[in-house]
CSV table of N, CA and C in Angstrom, one decimal:
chain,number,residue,atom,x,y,z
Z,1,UNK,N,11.2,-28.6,-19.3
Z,1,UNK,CA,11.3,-30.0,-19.1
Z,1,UNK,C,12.7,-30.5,-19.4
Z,2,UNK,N,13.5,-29.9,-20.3
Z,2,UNK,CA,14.5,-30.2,-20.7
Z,2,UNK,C,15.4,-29.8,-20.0
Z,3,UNK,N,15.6,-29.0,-18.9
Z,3,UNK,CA,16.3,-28.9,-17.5
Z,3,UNK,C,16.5,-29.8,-16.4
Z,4,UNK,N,15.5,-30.4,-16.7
Z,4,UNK,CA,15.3,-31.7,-15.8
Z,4,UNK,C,16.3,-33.1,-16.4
Z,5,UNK,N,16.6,-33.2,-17.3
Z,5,UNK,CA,17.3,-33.6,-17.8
Z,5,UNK,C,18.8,-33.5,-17.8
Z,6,UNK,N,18.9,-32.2,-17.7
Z,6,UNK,CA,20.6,-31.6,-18.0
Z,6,UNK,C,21.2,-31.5,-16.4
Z,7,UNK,N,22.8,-31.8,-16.2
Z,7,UNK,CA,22.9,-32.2,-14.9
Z,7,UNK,C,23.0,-31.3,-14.0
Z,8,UNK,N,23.4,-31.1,-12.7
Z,8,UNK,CA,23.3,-30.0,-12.2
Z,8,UNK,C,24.4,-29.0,-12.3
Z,9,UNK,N,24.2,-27.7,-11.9
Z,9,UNK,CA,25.5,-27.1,-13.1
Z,9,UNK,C,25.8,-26.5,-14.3
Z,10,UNK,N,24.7,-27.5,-15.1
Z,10,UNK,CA,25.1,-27.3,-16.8
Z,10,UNK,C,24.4,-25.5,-16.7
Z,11,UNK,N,25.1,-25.0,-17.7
Z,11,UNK,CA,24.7,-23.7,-18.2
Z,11,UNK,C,23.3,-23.6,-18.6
Z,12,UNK,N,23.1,-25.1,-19.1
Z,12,UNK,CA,21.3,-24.5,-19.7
Z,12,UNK,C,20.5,-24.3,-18.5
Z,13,UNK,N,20.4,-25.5,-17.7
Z,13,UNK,CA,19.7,-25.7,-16.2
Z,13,UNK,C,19.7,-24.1,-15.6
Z,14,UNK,N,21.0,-24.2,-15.3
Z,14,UNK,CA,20.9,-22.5,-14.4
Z,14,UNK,C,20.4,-21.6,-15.3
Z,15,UNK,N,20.9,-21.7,-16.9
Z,15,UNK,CA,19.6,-20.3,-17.4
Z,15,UNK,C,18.2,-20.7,-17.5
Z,16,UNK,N,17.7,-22.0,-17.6
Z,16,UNK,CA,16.2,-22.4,-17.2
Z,16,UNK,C,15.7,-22.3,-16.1
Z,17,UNK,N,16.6,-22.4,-14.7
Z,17,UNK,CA,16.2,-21.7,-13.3
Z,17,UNK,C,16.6,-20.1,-12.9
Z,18,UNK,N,17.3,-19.6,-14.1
Z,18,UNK,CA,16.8,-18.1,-13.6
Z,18,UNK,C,16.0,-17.3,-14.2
Z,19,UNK,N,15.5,-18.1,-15.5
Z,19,UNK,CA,14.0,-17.6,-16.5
Z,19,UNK,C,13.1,-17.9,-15.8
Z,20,UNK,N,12.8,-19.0,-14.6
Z,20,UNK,CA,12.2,-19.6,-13.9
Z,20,UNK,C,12.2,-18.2,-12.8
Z,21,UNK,N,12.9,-18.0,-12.2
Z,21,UNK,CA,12.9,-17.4,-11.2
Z,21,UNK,C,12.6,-16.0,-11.4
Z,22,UNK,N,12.7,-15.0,-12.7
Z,22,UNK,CA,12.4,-14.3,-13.2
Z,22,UNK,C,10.6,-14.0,-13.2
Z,23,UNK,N,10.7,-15.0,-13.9
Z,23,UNK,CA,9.2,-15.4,-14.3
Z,23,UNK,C,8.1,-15.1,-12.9
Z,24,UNK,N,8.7,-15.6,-11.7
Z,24,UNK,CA,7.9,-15.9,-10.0
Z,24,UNK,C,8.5,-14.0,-9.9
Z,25,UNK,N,9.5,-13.6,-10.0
Z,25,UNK,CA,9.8,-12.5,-9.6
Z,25,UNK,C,8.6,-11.2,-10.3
Z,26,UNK,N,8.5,-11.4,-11.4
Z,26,UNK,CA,7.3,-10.4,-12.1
Z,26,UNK,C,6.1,-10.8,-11.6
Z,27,UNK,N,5.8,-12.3,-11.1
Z,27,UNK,CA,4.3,-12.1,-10.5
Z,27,UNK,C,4.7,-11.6,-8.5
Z,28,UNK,N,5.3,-11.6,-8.4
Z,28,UNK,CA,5.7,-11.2,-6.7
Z,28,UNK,C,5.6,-9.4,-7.4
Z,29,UNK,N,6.1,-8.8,-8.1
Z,29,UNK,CA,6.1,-7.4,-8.6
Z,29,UNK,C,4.6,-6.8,-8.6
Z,30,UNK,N,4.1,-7.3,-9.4
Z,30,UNK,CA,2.5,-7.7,-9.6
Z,30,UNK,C,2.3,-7.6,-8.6
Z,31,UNK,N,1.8,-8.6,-7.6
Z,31,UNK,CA,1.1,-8.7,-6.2
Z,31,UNK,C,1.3,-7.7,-5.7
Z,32,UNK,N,2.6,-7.6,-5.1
Z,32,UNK,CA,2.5,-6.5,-4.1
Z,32,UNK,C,2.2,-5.6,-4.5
Z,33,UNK,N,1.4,-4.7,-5.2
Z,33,UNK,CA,0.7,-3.7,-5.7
Z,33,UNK,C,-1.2,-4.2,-4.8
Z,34,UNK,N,-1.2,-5.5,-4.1
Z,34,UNK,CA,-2.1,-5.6,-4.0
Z,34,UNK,C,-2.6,-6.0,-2.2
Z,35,UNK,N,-1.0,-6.6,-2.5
Z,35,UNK,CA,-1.3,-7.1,-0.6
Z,35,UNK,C,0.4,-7.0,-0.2
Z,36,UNK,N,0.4,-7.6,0.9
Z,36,UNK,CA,1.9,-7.4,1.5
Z,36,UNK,C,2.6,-8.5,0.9
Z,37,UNK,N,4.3,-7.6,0.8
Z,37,UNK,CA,5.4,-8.5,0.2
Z,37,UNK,C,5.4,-10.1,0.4
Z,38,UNK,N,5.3,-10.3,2.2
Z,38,UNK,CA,5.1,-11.6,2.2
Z,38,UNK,C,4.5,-12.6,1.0
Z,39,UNK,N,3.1,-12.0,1.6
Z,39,UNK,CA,1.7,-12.5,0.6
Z,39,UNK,C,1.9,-12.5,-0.7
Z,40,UNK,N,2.7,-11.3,-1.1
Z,40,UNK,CA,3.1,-11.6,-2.4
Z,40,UNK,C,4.1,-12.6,-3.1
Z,41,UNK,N,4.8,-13.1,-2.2
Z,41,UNK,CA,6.2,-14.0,-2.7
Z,41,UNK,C,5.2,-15.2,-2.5
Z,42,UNK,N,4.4,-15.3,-1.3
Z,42,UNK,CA,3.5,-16.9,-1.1
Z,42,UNK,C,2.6,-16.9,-2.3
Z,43,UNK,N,2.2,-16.1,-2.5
Z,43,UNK,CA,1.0,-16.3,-3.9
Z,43,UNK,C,1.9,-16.5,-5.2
Z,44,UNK,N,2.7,-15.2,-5.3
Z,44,UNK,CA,3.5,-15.5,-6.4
Z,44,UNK,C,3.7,-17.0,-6.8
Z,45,UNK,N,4.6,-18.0,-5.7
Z,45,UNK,CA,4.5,-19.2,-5.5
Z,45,UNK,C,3.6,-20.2,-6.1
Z,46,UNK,N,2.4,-20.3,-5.4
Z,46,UNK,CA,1.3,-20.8,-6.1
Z,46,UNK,C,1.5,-20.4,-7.6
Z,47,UNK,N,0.9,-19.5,-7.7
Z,47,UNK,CA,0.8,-19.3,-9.5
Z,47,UNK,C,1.6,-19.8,-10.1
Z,48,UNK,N,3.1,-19.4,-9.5
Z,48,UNK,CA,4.1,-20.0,-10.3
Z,48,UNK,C,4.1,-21.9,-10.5
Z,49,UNK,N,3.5,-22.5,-9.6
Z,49,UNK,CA,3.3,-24.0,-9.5
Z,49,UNK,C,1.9,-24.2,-10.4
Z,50,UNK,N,1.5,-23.3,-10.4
Z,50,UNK,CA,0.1,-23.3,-11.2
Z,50,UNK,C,0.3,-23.6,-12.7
Z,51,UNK,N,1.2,-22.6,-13.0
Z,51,UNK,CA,1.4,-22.1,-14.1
Z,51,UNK,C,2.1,-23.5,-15.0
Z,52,UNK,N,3.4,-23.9,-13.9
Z,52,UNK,CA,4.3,-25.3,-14.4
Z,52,UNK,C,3.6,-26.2,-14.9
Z,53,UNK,N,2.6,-26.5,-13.7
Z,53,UNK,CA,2.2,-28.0,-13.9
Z,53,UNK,C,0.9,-27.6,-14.7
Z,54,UNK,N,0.1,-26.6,-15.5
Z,54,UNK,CA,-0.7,-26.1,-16.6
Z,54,UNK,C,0.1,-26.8,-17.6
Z,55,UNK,N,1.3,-25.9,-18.1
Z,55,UNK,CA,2.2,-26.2,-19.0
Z,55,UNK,C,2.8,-27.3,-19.4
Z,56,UNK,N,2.9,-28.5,-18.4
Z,56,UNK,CA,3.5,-29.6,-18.9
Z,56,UNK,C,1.8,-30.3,-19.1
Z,57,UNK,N,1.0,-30.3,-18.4
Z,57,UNK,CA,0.0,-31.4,-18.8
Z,57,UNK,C,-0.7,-30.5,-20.5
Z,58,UNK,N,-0.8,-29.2,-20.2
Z,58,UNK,CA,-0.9,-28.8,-21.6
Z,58,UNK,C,-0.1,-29.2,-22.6
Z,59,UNK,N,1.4,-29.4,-22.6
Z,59,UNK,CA,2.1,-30.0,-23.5
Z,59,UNK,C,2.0,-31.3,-23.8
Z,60,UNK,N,1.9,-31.9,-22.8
Z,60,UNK,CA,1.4,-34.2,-23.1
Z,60,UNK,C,0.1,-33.6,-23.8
Z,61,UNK,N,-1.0,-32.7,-23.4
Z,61,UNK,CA,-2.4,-33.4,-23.8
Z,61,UNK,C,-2.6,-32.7,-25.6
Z,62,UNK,N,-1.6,-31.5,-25.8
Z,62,UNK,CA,-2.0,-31.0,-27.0
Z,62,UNK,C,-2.9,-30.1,-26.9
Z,63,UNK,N,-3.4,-30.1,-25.8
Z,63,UNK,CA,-4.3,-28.5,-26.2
Z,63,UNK,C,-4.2,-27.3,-24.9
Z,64,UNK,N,-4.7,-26.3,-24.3
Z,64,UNK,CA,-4.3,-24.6,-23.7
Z,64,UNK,C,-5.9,-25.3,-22.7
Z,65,UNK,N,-6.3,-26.6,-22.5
Z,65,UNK,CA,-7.6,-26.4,-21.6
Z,65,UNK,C,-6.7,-26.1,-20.3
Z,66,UNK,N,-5.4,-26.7,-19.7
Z,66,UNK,CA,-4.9,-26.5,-18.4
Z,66,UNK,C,-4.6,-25.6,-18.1
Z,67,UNK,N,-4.2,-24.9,-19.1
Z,67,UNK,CA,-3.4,-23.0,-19.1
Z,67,UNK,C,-5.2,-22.5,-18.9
Z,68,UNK,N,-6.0,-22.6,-19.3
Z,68,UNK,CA,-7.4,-21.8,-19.4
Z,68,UNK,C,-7.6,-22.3,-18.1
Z,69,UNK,N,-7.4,-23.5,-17.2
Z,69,UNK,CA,-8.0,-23.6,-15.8
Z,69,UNK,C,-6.8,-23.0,-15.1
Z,70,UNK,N,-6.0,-23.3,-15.2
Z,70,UNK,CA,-5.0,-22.5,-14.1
Z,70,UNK,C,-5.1,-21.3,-14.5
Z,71,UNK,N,-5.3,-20.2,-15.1
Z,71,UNK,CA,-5.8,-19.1,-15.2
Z,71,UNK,C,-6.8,-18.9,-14.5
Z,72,UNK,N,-7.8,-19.6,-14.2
Z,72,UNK,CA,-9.2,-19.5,-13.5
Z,72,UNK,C,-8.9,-19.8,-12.1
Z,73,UNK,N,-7.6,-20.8,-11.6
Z,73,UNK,CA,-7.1,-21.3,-10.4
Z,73,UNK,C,-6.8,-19.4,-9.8
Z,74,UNK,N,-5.7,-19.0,-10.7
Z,74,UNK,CA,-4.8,-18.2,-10.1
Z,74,UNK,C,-6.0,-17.1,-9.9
Z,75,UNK,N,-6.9,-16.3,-10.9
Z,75,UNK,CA,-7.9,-15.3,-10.6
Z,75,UNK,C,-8.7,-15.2,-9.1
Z,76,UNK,N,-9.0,-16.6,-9.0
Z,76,UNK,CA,-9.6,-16.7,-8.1
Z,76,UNK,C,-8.8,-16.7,-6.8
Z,77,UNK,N,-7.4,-16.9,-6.6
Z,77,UNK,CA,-7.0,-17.1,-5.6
Z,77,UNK,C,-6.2,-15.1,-5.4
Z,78,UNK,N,-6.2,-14.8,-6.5
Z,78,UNK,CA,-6.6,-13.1,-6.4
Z,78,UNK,C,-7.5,-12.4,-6.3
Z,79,UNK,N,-8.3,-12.9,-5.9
Z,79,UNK,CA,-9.3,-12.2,-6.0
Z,79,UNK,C,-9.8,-12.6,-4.2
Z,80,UNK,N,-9.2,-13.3,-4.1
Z,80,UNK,CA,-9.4,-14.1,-2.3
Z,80,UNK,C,-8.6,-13.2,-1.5
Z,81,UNK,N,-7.5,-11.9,-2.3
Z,81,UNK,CA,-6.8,-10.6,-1.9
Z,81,UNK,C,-7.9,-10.0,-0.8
């Protein structure tokens, strides 16, 4: 969240979009062990928006219920492999 803030350019931003990009990179590694690279970078995707918007509504509300459903989002949308 605090990338979103900092301008474009600044050194934190770019290391917060390449921990970011890391992050989608190990679930695209993951997948493809399951379905094709494509499929893998598109799903990856998802999860990775899964996982963001878990994380900030988990942070405003104080508690891990949105990380426990988006966990249940992403299983099931592997499981649809």
């Amino acid at each position: 969240n605090a990338a979103a803030e900092l301008p474009m350019g600044s050194p934190g931003r770019d290391a917060v979009r390449r921990h970011k990009e890391q992050v989608e990179q190990i679930l695209i590694d993951h997948l493809a062990e399951l379905t094709t690279p494509d499929e893998a970078t598109h799903l990856a995707e998802h999860c990775s928006f899964l996982l963001e918007g878990a994380m900030s509504r988990a942070g405003l509300e104080g508690q891990s219920t949105r990380l426990e459903h988006a966990k249940q989002l992403a299983a099931t949308l592997v499981d649809s492999l």
